[in-house]
XYZ file of C-alpha atoms in Angstrom:
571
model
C 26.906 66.999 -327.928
C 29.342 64.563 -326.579
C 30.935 67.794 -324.466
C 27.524 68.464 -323.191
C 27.002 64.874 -321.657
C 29.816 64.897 -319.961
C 29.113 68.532 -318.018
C 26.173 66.628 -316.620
C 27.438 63.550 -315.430
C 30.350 66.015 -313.477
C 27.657 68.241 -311.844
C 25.716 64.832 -310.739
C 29.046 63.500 -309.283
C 29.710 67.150 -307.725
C 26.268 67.000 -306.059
C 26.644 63.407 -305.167
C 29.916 64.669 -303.191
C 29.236 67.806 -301.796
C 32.597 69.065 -303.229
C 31.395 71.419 -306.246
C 33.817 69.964 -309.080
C 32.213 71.252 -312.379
C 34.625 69.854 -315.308
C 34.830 72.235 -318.485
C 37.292 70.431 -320.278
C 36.858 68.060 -323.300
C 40.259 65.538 -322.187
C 39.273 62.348 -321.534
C 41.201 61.857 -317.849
C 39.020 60.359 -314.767
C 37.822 62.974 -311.696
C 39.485 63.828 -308.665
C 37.803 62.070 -305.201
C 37.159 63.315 -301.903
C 40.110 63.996 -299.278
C 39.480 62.582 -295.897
C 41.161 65.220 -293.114
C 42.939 63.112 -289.713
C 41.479 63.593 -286.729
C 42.879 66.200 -284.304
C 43.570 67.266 -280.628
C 43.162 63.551 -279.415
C 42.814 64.220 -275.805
C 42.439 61.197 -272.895
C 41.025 61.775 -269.503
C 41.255 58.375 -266.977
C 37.938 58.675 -265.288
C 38.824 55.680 -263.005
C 40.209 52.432 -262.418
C 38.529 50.727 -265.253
C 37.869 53.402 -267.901
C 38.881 56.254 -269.934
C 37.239 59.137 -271.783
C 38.144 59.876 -275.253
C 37.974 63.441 -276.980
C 39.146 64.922 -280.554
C 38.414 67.612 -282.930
C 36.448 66.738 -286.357
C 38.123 69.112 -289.275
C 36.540 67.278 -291.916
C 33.086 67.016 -293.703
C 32.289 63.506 -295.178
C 33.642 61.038 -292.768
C 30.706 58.264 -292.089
C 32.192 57.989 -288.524
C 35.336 57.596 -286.480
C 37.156 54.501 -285.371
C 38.954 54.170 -282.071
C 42.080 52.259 -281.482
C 43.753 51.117 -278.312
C 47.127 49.104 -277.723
C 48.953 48.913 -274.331
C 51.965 51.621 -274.212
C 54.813 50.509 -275.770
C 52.780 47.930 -277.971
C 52.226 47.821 -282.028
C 49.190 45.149 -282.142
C 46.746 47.924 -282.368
C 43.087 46.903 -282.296
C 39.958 48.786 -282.690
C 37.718 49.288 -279.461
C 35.256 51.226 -280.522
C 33.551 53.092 -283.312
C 31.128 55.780 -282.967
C 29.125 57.919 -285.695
C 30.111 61.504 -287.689
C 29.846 64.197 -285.578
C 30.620 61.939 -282.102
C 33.676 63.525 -280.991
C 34.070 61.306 -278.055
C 34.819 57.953 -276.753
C 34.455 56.454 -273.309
C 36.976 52.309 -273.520
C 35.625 50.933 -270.399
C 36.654 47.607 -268.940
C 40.338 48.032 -268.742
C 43.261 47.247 -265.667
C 43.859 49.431 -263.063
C 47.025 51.353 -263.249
C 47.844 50.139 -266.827
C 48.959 52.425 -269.469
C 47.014 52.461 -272.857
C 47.876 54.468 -275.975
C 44.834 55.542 -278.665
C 43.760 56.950 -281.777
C 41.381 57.636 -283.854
C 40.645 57.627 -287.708
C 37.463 58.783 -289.722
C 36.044 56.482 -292.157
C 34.164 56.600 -295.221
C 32.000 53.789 -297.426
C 35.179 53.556 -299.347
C 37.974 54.956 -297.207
C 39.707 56.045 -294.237
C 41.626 59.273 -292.953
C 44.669 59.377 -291.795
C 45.288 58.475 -287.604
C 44.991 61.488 -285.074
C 47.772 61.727 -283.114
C 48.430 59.499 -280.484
C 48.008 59.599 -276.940
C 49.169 57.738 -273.643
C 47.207 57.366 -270.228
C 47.206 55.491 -267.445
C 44.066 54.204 -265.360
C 43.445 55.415 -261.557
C 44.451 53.176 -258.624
C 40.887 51.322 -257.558
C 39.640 53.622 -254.844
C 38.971 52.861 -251.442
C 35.153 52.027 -250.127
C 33.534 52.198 -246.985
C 35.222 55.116 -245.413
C 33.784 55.091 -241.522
C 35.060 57.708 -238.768
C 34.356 57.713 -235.302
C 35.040 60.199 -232.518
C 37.566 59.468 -230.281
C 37.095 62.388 -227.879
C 39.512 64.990 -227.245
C 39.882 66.462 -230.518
C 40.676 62.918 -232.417
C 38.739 61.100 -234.572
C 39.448 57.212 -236.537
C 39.046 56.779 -239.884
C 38.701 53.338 -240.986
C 38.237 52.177 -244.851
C 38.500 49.366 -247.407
C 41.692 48.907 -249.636
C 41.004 47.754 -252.563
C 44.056 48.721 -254.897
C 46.409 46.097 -255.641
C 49.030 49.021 -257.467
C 48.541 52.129 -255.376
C 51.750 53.605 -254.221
C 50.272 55.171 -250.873
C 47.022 56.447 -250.079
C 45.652 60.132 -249.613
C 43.416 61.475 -247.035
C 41.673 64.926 -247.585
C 39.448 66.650 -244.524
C 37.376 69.513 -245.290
C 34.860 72.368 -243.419
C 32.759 73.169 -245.529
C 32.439 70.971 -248.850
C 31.495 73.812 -251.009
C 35.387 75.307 -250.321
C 36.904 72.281 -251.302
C 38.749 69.772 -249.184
C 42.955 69.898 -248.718
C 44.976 67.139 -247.720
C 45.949 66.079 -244.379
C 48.590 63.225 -244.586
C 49.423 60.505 -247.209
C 50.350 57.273 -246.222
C 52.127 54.036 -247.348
C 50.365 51.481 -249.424
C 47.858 49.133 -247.650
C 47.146 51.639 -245.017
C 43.389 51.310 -243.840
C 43.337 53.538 -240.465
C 44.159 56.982 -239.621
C 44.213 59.185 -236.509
C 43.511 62.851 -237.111
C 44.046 64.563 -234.123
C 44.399 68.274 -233.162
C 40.906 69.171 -233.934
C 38.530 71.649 -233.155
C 35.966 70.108 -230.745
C 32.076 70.861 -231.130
C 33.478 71.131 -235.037
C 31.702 69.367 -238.272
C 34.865 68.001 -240.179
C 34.676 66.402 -243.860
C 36.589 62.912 -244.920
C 37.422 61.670 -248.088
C 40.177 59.082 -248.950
C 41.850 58.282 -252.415
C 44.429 55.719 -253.527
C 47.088 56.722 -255.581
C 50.191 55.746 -258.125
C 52.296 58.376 -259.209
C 50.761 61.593 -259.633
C 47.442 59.688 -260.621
C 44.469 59.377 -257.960
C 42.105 57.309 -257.721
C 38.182 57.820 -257.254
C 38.101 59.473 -253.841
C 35.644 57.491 -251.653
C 32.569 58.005 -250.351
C 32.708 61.459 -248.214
C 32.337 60.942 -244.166
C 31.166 63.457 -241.899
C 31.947 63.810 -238.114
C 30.982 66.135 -235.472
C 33.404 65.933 -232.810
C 31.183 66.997 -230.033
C 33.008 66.694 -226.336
C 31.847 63.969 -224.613
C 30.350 63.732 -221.042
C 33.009 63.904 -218.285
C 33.509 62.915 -214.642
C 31.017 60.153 -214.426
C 30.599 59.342 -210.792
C 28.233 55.450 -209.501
C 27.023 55.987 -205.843
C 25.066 53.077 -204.343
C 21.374 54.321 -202.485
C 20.583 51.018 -200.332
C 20.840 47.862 -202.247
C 18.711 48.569 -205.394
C 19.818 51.572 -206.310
C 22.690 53.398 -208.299
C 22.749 56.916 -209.093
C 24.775 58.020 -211.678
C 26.193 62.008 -212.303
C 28.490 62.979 -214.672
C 29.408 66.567 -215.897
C 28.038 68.310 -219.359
C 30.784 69.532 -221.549
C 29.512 70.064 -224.765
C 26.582 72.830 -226.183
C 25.229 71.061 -228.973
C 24.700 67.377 -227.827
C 21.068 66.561 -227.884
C 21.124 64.446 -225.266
C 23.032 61.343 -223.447
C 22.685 57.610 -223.782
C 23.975 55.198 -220.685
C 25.274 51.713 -220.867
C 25.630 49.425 -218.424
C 27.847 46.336 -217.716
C 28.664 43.622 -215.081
C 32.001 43.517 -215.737
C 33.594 45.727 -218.250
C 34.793 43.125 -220.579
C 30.608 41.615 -220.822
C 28.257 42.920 -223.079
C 27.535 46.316 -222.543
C 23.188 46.891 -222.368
C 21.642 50.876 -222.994
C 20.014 51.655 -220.029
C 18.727 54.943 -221.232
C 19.130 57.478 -224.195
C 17.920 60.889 -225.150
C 18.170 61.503 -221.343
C 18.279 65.949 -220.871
C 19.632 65.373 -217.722
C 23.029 65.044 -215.894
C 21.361 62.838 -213.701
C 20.221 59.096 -213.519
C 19.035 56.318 -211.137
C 19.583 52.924 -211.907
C 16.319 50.968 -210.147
C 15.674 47.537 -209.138
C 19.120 46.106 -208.893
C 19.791 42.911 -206.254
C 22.119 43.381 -203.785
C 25.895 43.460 -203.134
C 25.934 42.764 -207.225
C 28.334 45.553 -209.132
C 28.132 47.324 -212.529
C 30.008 49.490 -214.437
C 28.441 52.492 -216.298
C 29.300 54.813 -219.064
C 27.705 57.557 -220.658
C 27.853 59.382 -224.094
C 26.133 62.679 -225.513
C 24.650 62.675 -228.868
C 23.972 65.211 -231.391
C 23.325 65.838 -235.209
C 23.357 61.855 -236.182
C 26.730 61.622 -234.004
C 27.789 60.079 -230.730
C 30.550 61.711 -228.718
C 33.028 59.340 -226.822
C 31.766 57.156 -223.655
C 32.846 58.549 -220.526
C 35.028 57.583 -217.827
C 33.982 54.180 -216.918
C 32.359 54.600 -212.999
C 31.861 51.304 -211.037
C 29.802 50.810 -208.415
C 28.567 47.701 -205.937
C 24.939 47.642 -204.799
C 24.659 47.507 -200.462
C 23.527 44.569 -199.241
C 19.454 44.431 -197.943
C 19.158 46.548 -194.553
C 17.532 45.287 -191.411
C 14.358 46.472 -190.748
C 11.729 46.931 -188.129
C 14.065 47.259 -185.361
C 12.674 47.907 -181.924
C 13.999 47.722 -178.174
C 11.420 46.497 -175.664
C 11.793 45.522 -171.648
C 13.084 41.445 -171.405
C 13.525 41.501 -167.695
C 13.575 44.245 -165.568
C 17.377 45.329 -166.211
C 17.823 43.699 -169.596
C 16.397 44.497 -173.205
C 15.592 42.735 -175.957
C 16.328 44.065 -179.419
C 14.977 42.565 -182.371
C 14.644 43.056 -185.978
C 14.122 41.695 -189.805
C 16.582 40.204 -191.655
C 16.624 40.339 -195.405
C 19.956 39.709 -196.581
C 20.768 36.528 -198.042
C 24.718 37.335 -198.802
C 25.216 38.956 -195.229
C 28.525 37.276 -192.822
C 28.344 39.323 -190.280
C 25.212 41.319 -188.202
C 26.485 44.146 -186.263
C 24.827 45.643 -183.646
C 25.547 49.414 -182.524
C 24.621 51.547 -179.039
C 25.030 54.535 -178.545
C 24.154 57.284 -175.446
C 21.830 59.541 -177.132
C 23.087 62.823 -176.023
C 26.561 62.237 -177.433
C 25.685 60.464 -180.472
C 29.065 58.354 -180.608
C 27.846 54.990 -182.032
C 29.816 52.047 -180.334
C 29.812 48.530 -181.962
C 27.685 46.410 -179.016
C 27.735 42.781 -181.181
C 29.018 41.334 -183.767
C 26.691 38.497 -184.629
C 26.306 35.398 -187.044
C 24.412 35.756 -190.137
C 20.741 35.562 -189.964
C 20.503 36.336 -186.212
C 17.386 38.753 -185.457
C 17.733 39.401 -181.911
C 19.584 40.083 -178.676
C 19.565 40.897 -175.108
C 21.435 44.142 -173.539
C 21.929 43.949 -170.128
C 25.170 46.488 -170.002
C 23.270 49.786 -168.657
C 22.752 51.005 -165.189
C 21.433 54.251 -164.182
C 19.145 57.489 -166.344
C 20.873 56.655 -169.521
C 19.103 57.477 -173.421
C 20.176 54.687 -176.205
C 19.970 54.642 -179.397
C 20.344 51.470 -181.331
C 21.266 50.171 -185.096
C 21.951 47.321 -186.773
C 23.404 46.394 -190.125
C 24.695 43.245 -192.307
C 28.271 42.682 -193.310
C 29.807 40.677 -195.795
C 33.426 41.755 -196.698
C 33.944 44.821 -197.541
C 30.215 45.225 -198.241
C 27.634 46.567 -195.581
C 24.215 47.004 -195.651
C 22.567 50.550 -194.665
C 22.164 51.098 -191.045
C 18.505 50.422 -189.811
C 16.184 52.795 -188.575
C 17.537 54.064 -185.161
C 15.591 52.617 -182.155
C 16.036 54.351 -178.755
C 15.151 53.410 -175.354
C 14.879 55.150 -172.451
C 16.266 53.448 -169.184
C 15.676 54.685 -164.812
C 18.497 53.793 -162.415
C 17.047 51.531 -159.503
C 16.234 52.804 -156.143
C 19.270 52.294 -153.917
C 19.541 51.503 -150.340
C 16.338 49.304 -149.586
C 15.534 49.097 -146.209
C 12.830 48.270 -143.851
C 10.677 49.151 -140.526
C 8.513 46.371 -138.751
C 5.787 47.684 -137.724
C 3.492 45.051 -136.298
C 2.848 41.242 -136.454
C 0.919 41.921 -139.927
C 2.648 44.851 -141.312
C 6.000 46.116 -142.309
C 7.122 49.234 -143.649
C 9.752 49.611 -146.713
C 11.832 52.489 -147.219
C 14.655 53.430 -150.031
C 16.718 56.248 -151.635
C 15.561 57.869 -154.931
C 18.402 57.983 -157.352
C 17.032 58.754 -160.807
C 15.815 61.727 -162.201
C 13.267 60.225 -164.997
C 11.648 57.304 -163.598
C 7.933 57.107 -163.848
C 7.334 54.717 -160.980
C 8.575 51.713 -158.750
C 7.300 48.590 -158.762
C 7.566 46.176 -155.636
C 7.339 42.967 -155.410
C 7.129 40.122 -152.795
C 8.424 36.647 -151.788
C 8.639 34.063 -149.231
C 12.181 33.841 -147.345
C 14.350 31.854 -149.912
C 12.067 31.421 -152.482
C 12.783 32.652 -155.917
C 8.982 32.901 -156.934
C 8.496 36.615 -156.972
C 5.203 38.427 -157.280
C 4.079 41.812 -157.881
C 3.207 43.770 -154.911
C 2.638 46.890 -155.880
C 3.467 49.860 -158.116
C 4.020 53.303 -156.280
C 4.519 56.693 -158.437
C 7.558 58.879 -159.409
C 9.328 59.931 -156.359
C 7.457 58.040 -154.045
C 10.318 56.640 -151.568
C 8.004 54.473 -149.035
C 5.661 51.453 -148.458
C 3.530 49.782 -146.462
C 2.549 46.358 -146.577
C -0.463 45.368 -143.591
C -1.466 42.208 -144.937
C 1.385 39.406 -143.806
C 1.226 36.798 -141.490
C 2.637 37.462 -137.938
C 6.042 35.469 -137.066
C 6.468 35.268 -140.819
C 10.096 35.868 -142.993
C 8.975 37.887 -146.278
C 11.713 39.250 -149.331
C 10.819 42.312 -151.000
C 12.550 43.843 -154.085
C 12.117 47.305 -155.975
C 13.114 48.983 -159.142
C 11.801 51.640 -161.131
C 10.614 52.181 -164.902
C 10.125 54.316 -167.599
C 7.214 54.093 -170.083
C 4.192 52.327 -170.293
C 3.133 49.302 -172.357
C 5.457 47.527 -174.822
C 7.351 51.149 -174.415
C 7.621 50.354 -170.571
C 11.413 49.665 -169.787
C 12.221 48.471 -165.969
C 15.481 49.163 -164.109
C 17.353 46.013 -162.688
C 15.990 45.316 -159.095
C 17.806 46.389 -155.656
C 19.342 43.745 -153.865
C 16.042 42.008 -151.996
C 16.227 42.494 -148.323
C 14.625 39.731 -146.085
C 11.723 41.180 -143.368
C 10.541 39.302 -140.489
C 6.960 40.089 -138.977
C 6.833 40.306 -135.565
C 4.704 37.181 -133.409
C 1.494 38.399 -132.019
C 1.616 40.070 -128.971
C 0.591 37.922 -126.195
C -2.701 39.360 -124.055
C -4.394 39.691 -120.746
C -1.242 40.073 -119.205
C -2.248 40.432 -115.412
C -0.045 40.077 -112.131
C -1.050 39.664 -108.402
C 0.843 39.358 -105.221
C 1.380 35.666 -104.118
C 3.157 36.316 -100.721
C 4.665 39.229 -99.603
C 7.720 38.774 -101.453
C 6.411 36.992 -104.814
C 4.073 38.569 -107.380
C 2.555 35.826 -109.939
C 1.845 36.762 -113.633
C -0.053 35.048 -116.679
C -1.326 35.710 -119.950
C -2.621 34.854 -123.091
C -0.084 32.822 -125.744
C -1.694 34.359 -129.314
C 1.553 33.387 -131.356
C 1.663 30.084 -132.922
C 5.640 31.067 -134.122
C 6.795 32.848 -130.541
C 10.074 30.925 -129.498
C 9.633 32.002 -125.724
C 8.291 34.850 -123.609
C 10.432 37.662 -122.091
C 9.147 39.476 -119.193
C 10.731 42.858 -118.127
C 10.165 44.787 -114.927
C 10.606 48.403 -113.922
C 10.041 50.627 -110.584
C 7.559 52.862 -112.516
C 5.825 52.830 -115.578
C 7.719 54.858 -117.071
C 11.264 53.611 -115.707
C 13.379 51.686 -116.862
C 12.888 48.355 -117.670
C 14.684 45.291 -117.272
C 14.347 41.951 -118.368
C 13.796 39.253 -115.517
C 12.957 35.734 -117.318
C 13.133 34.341 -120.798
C 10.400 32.125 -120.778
C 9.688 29.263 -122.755
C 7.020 29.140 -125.584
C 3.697 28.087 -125.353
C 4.288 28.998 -121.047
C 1.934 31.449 -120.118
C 2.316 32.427 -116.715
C 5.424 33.326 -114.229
C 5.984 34.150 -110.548
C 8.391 36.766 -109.584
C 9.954 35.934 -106.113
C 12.069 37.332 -103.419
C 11.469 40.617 -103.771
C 11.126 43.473 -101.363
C 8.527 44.130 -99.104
C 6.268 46.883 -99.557
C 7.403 48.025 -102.786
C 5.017 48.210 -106.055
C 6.371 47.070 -109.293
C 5.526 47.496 -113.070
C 5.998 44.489 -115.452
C 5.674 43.979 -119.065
C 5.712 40.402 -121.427
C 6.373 40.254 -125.061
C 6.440 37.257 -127.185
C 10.199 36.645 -128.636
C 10.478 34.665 -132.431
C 14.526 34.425 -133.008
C 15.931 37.709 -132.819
C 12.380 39.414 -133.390
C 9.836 40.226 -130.180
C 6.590 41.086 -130.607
């Protein structure tokens, strides 16, 4: 029996082991325990700056669990850092120094026991990557990468650029430590291109950043800023790339200010910058934009707004020979205003004034003859002009030329003169007492008309007359200078009832009628027949109005005539 008992308590023990030890013999020795197989194949991966993953192969069947141990490479205080359960075959020791060098291993454990150590292994931890990895098109094939450094080990840092992220990316360059810009230049434009950036120590890399696409679309070229009057720019530039989905403009004073969007998403080559003041300059750029990128800004283009045109310019008659031009001014930077003439039919603009700022009008006397002008005006300041105004043209007659006159009675004169232009609508006339400079109008005769007659002056009387010609009618009416006046004396009134009679046979007596109140004498002439010629016998005093005629001859009949004399004029 006591053989028996001890067959069962081996089978429980077996059972209680999982080992299968049946004892069949009757010595008294204790059983054999479990053997606890090492570990094996300890692998170590560094996943990144601050933690590695753990790996091994299990051979064995009753470990409880395994235990991990750590100690810095080249150390012998080994300490555990982690445990984990049977059948967990790997370990992740987080927490740990960047670019440091740690040594595990790993032992299985029982209640009661351990196994022997796997074999050991020896890692280092990744550089800490770089962050924030930014790149920007730089036009022409170049683009910037910028990023944040954050590795206080890293030998030098690599920079990878793919086309397509499924294939993989390559490397482009490495650089020295510390680096945190690159230039990558030589590229394809209108091209998606790929970014990543890693740190690295050795042959060890570090997490590669986050990835950063560009599209290095060509940028707008050629930008051009052309002033249009003083409150407008317009802006052209040239389209170089297929795929932008539009352009964006900024605008700035100076360049180095603040730079404000005008417009964006524009489909256009073409733009018109609105409601700027005047003689005030801005710089532009413009940019094309596509797929969540910006290409490069443009050429800068400058331009300076004009300064505010003149307006409402017209030419109307002053005096007769002169013409006043006039016009708005609304300029408040202008220095100079300066006035231009030209002859219409050669369209050669000539600078006729140059005038203080602010000044609105002026009078043009320098014409004679037909002539067409045409007249502008625009403000100055520096180099800065305004637009030239609205042209204004006036059409100007030469005067009538050689005045002259006829008298033709004590009451009436007749006025004569040479027709010298070819467009004149008409000739006004106009009338004054000898030296007196109060002129009035006479009379106005029509084109071509070369003659007048005034019958309603005062006999003995000295009159002026004057002439010129125009053009137009109304406020369009322009009037030549005037001829030189000429100064017309009507004759005195002829005296009547002029009779004669014999007073003795050698006298004849005469008398008359005295009508003039202006006559400065009486001349009486005398002829042989009435149609002979006469001669003048007396110059008689005024106011006298008779005469006797003596010692003539006998028997012979005579013919006598009287007028009344004023200065050099007779009636």
């Amino acid at each position: 029996m006591p053989g028996i008992f001890r067959t069962i308590i081996i089978v429980a023990i077996g059972l209680g082991l999982g080992i299968g030890l049946w004892g069949c013999s009757s010595d008294d020795s204790s059983p054999t325990g479990p053997t606890l197989n090492s570990p094996e194949n300890l692998t170590a991966v560094a996943e990144s700056d601050n933690s590695i993953s753990l790996s091994w192969s299990d051979i064995g069947e009753v470990e409880l669990g395994f235990r991990v141990q750590r100690v810095l490479t080249g150390g012998s205080e080994w300490a555990q850092v982690g445990e984990v359960g049977a059948s967990v075959l790997e370990y992740t020791d987080t927490d740990l120094e960047e670019g440091t060098s740690y040594s595990y291993r790993v032992v299985g454990f029982t209640r009661t026991a351990e196994s022997g150590f796997s074999n050991v292994v020896a890692i280092m931890t990744l550089p800490v990557g770089p962050t924030g990895l930014a790149v920007v098109d730089l036009g022409g094939g170049e683009v910037a990468l910028t990023w944040t450094e954050n590795s206080s080990i890293e030998d030098g840092v690599k920079i990878q650029r793919s086309l397509d992220i499924a294939t993989g990316f390559e490397t482009v360059v490495e650089l020295a430590a510390d680096e945190v810009s690159y230039t990558d230049t030589g590229l394809t434009l209108n091209t998606t291109y790929y970014y990543r950036v890693g740190a690295f120590k050795g042959d060890n890399t570090s997490v590669w950043s986050n990835i950063s696409s560009i599209l290095t679309i060509s940028g707008p070229e050629n930008l051009v800023a052309v002033p249009e009057g003083d409150t407008q720019i317009i802006l052209t530039w040239d389209d170089e790339s297929p795929l932008e989905y539009g352009f964006s403009i900024q605008r700035s004073l100076d360049g180095t200010a603040e730079w404000n969007s005008l417009a964006s998403s524009l489909d256009t080559t073409y733009y018109v910058d609105v409601r700027l003041p005047e003689g005030t300059s801005y710089l532009y750029r413009v940019r094309s934009s596509g797929r969540g990128t910006e290409s490069p800004f443009s050429n800068e283009a400058g331009a300076t707004t004009m300064l505010s045109a003149p307006q409402g310019l017209k030419v109307e008659q002053d005096d007769p020979g002169t013409l006043l031009i006039q016009w708005r001014d609304y300029s408040d930077l202008e220095e100079i205003v300066a006035l231009q003439r030209s002859l219409a039919e050669s369209g050669a603009f000539q600078t006729l004034a140059e005038l203080p700022p602010n000044t609105r009008r002026y009078t043009d006397s320098e014409f004679s003859g037909d002539q067409m002008f045409d007249y502008r005006v625009r403000v100055v300041a520096g180099e800065l002009t305004s637009n030239w105004s609205a042209i204004a043209n006036v059409t100007t007659s030469a005067p009538p030329a050689n005045l002259r006159s006829t008298v033709l009675s004590d009451t009436s004169i007749q006025l004569d003169w040479d027709d010298v232009s070819d467009n004149e609508d008409g000739y006004f006339i106009q009338i004054a007492g000898a030296g007196s400079q109060s002129w009035l109008p006479l009379s106005d005769v029509g084109a071509n008309v070369t003659t007048f007659s005034d019958f309603r002056l005062e006999e003995g009387t000295s009159y002026q007359y004057r002439i010129n010609s125009f053009v137009g009618e109304g406020d369009a009416q322009v009037n030549s200078p005037y001829s030189n006046p000429i100064i017309v004396t009507t004759f005195p009134k002829t005296p009547t009832g002029f009779t004669a009679e014999r007073a003795s046979v050698s006298a004849i007596s005469m008398s008359w009628l005295d009508n003039s109140r202006y006559e400065t004498g009486f001349e009486i002439q005398r002829a042989l027949a009435a149609d002979g010629q006469f001669e003048s016998i007396g110059i008689i005093e005024s106011n006298e109005m008779s005469y006797i005629d003596i010692d003539l001859d006998v028997n012979m009949t005579y013919f006598y005539r009287l007028r009344a004399n004023q200065g050099m004029q007779s009636s």
